[in-house]
Amino acid sequence: MIRILIIGATGRVGRQVLSQLPATDVQVRALARNPQTAGLPSHVDVVRGDLTLPETLDGCLDGIDAVFLVWTAPPAAVAPALERIAKHARRIVFLSAPLKTAHPFFQQPNAVRALGAQVERLIETSGLEWTFLRPGMFAANALSWWAPQIRAGKDVVRWPHVAAPTAPIHERDIAAVAVRALCEDGHAGAEYVLTGPESMSQFEQVHTIGRVIGRSLRMEEISPDEARRELLALMPAFVVNMLLDAWAAAIGQPALVTSTVREITGTPARTFQEWATGHAAEFGV
Ligand SMILES: NC(=O)c1ccc[n+]([C@@H]2O[C@H](COP(=O)([O-])OP(=O)(O)OC[C@H]3O[C@@H](n4cnc5c(N)ncnc54)[C@H](OP(=O)(O)O)[C@@H]3O)[C@@H](O)[C@H]2O)c1
């Protein structure tokens, strides 16, 4: 029996990890800042905790063997939280990003990257047995980026750098690798760079969503300066700047595509079309 704590269980990837963990030989607990509104399945043991309040973590970690960690909290909270985790658990699987991959898309300096590197450094010296998941662009970003315009009935999505290619990955595939790393031996010290199966421009991704929902969607290229102003309604400035820099650097070469999902899980990574089909309702179909 392995006892697993999911930190980030209400998020896109964490929910999938929770739902894919095997029903036998695993005891799962989910940490949530607000258990009442977490909306997690009733069989899950949901405990109140907050990464920025280290004193709340001991109770959540009591009796835990392995932790799945999503980190979106402020940098100042990293060291105290990891100290608590290392005191209780022996294994950690951290949802990071392709920080060491030479492709220019992943090499633009930014605050999110620095935070991920900070968490990794502390994990590496914590004595925990660690695995780093390094997914590229999530397919699910389309829900916050493009779905609002598409749901509003617009067939033209205004967006910057429409030719920039990425290899969007399904959250279920990231979770499938996480589950292996949490439950199986043999993943200690591994850094898994995870992508979807194909390089697609942002334009091709929107076109694919249109095909799936039966609409003829197009993209209108806007300048980075216009985008900087408009995207502030969707995300904080540091994320907007991170994305604009990454897309600009990516233009002119295919996105990095790896076969790591298939190598670890035995099943090829899902295509963007499969992702869009599964999420069609969220685009207003
Ligand atoms: N989007 C991409 O393309 C991409 C690519 C590569 C890597 N990543 C990385 O993936 C991570 C995000 O994953 P995701 O999309 O699955 O997450 P998400 O949907 O944004 O959810 C974030 C999770 O973190 C929890 N959380 C936030 N602050 C917390 C705190 N102080 N204490 C405890 N829990 C807290 C949230 O819980 P509450 O319910 O309490 O809010 C939620 O469960 C980020 O680290 C990002 O850098 C993203």
PDB file of C-alpha atoms and ligand atoms in Angstrom, residues 7-14 31 33 49-52 70-73 95-97 112 135-138 141, ligand 1:
ATOM      1  CA  ILE A   7      -1.017  19.030  -3.885  1.00  0.00           C
ATOM      2  CA  GLY A   8      -2.827  20.949  -6.649  1.00  0.00           C
ATOM      3  CA  ALA A   9      -5.667  18.410  -6.725  1.00  0.00           C
ATOM      4  CA  THR A  10      -8.234  21.001  -7.814  1.00  0.00           C
ATOM      5  CA  GLY A  11      -6.124  22.047 -10.811  1.00  0.00           C
ATOM      6  CA  ARG A  12      -6.107  20.751 -14.378  1.00  0.00           C
ATOM      7  CA  VAL A  13      -3.392  18.148 -13.969  1.00  0.00           C
ATOM      8  CA  GLY A  14      -3.963  17.321 -10.297  1.00  0.00           C
ATOM      9  CA  LEU A  31      -4.721  18.911  -0.131  1.00  0.00           C
ATOM     10  CA  ARG A  33      -7.138  25.388   0.512  1.00  0.00           C
ATOM     11  CA  GLY A  49      -3.802  22.919   3.717  1.00  0.00           C
ATOM     12  CA  ASP A  50      -2.033  25.874   2.202  1.00  0.00           C
ATOM     13  CA  LEU A  51       1.518  25.907   0.841  1.00  0.00           C
ATOM     14  CA  THR A  52       1.997  29.443   2.143  1.00  0.00           C
ATOM     15  CA  VAL A  70       1.997  21.488  -8.389  1.00  0.00           C
ATOM     16  CA  TRP A  71       3.563  24.799  -7.378  1.00  0.00           C
ATOM     17  CA  THR A  72       1.836  28.081  -8.205  1.00  0.00           C
ATOM     18  CA  ALA A  73       2.322  29.723  -4.787  1.00  0.00           C
ATOM     19  CA  LEU A  95       5.127  19.219 -12.177  1.00  0.00           C
ATOM     20  CA  SER A  96       7.816  21.459 -13.661  1.00  0.00           C
ATOM     21  CA  ALA A  97       8.567  22.561 -17.257  1.00  0.00           C
ATOM     22  CA  VAL A 112       7.807  31.316 -13.813  1.00  0.00           C
ATOM     23  CA  PRO A 135       5.560  19.134 -20.012  1.00  0.00           C
ATOM     24  CA  GLY A 136       5.590  21.709 -22.803  1.00  0.00           C
ATOM     25  CA  MET A 137       2.511  23.747 -23.666  1.00  0.00           C
ATOM     26  CA  PHE A 138      -0.742  22.372 -22.221  1.00  0.00           C
ATOM     27  CA  ASN A 141      -4.479  26.604 -22.328  1.00  0.00           C
TER      28      ASN A 141
HETATM   29  N1  LIG B   1       0.034  25.833 -18.764  1.00  0.00           N
HETATM   30  C1  LIG B   1       1.100  25.336 -19.361  1.00  0.00           C
HETATM   31  O1  LIG B   1       1.190  25.327 -20.603  1.00  0.00           O
HETATM   32  C2  LIG B   1       2.218  24.761 -18.535  1.00  0.00           C
HETATM   33  C3  LIG B   1       3.298  24.148 -19.181  1.00  0.00           C
HETATM   34  C4  LIG B   1       4.328  23.586 -18.408  1.00  0.00           C
HETATM   35  C5  LIG B   1       4.266  23.642 -17.018  1.00  0.00           C
HETATM   36  N2  LIG B   1       3.201  24.246 -16.425  1.00  0.00           N
HETATM   37  C6  LIG B   1       3.153  24.302 -14.942  1.00  0.00           C
HETATM   38  O2  LIG B   1       2.011  23.606 -14.493  1.00  0.00           O
HETATM   39  C7  LIG B   1       1.606  24.166 -13.246  1.00  0.00           C
HETATM   40  C8  LIG B   1       0.108  24.421 -13.257  1.00  0.00           C
HETATM   41  O3  LIG B   1      -0.570  23.186 -13.363  1.00  0.00           O
HETATM   42  P1  LIG B   1      -2.166  23.140 -13.501  1.00  0.00           P
HETATM   43  O4  LIG B   1      -2.554  23.895 -14.756  1.00  0.00           O
HETATM   44  O5  LIG B   1      -2.624  21.752 -13.330  1.00  0.00           O
HETATM   45  O6  LIG B   1      -2.585  24.007 -12.253  1.00  0.00           O
HETATM   46  P2  LIG B   1      -3.856  24.916 -12.051  1.00  0.00           P
HETATM   47  O7  LIG B   1      -5.027  24.349 -12.799  1.00  0.00           O
HETATM   48  O8  LIG B   1      -3.437  26.337 -12.296  1.00  0.00           O
HETATM   49  O9  LIG B   1      -4.118  24.731 -10.499  1.00  0.00           O
HETATM   50  C9  LIG B   1      -3.219  25.187  -9.516  1.00  0.00           C
HETATM   51  C10 LIG B   1      -3.398  24.321  -8.294  1.00  0.00           C
HETATM   52  O10 LIG B   1      -2.511  24.777  -7.263  1.00  0.00           O
HETATM   53  C11 LIG B   1      -3.277  24.950  -6.074  1.00  0.00           C
HETATM   54  N3  LIG B   1      -2.714  26.010  -5.256  1.00  0.00           N
HETATM   55  C12 LIG B   1      -2.462  27.286  -5.617  1.00  0.00           C
HETATM   56  N4  LIG B   1      -1.935  27.960  -4.570  1.00  0.00           N
HETATM   57  C13 LIG B   1      -1.882  27.098  -3.524  1.00  0.00           C
HETATM   58  C14 LIG B   1      -1.456  27.206  -2.185  1.00  0.00           C
HETATM   59  N5  LIG B   1      -1.001  28.354  -1.667  1.00  0.00           N
HETATM   60  N6  LIG B   1      -1.537  26.108  -1.399  1.00  0.00           N
HETATM   61  C15 LIG B   1      -2.013  24.936  -1.889  1.00  0.00           C
HETATM   62  N7  LIG B   1      -2.423  24.765  -3.156  1.00  0.00           N
HETATM   63  C16 LIG B   1      -2.370  25.842  -3.959  1.00  0.00           C
HETATM   64  C17 LIG B   1      -4.676  25.323  -6.551  1.00  0.00           C
HETATM   65  O11 LIG B   1      -5.586  25.025  -5.526  1.00  0.00           O
HETATM   66  P3  LIG B   1      -6.824  25.950  -5.109  1.00  0.00           P
HETATM   67  O12 LIG B   1      -8.040  25.150  -5.497  1.00  0.00           O
HETATM   68  O13 LIG B   1      -6.700  26.078  -3.659  1.00  0.00           O
HETATM   69  O14 LIG B   1      -6.705  27.238  -5.859  1.00  0.00           O
HETATM   70  C18 LIG B   1      -4.824  24.371  -7.739  1.00  0.00           C
HETATM   71  O15 LIG B   1      -5.190  23.089  -7.319  1.00  0.00           O
HETATM   72  C19 LIG B   1       2.408  25.449 -13.041  1.00  0.00           C
HETATM   73  O16 LIG B   1       3.441  25.222 -12.123  1.00  0.00           O
HETATM   74  C20 LIG B   1       2.963  25.727 -14.416  1.00  0.00           C
HETATM   75  O17 LIG B   1       4.195  26.429 -14.374  1.00  0.00           O
HETATM   76  C21 LIG B   1       2.164  24.796 -17.126  1.00  0.00           C
END
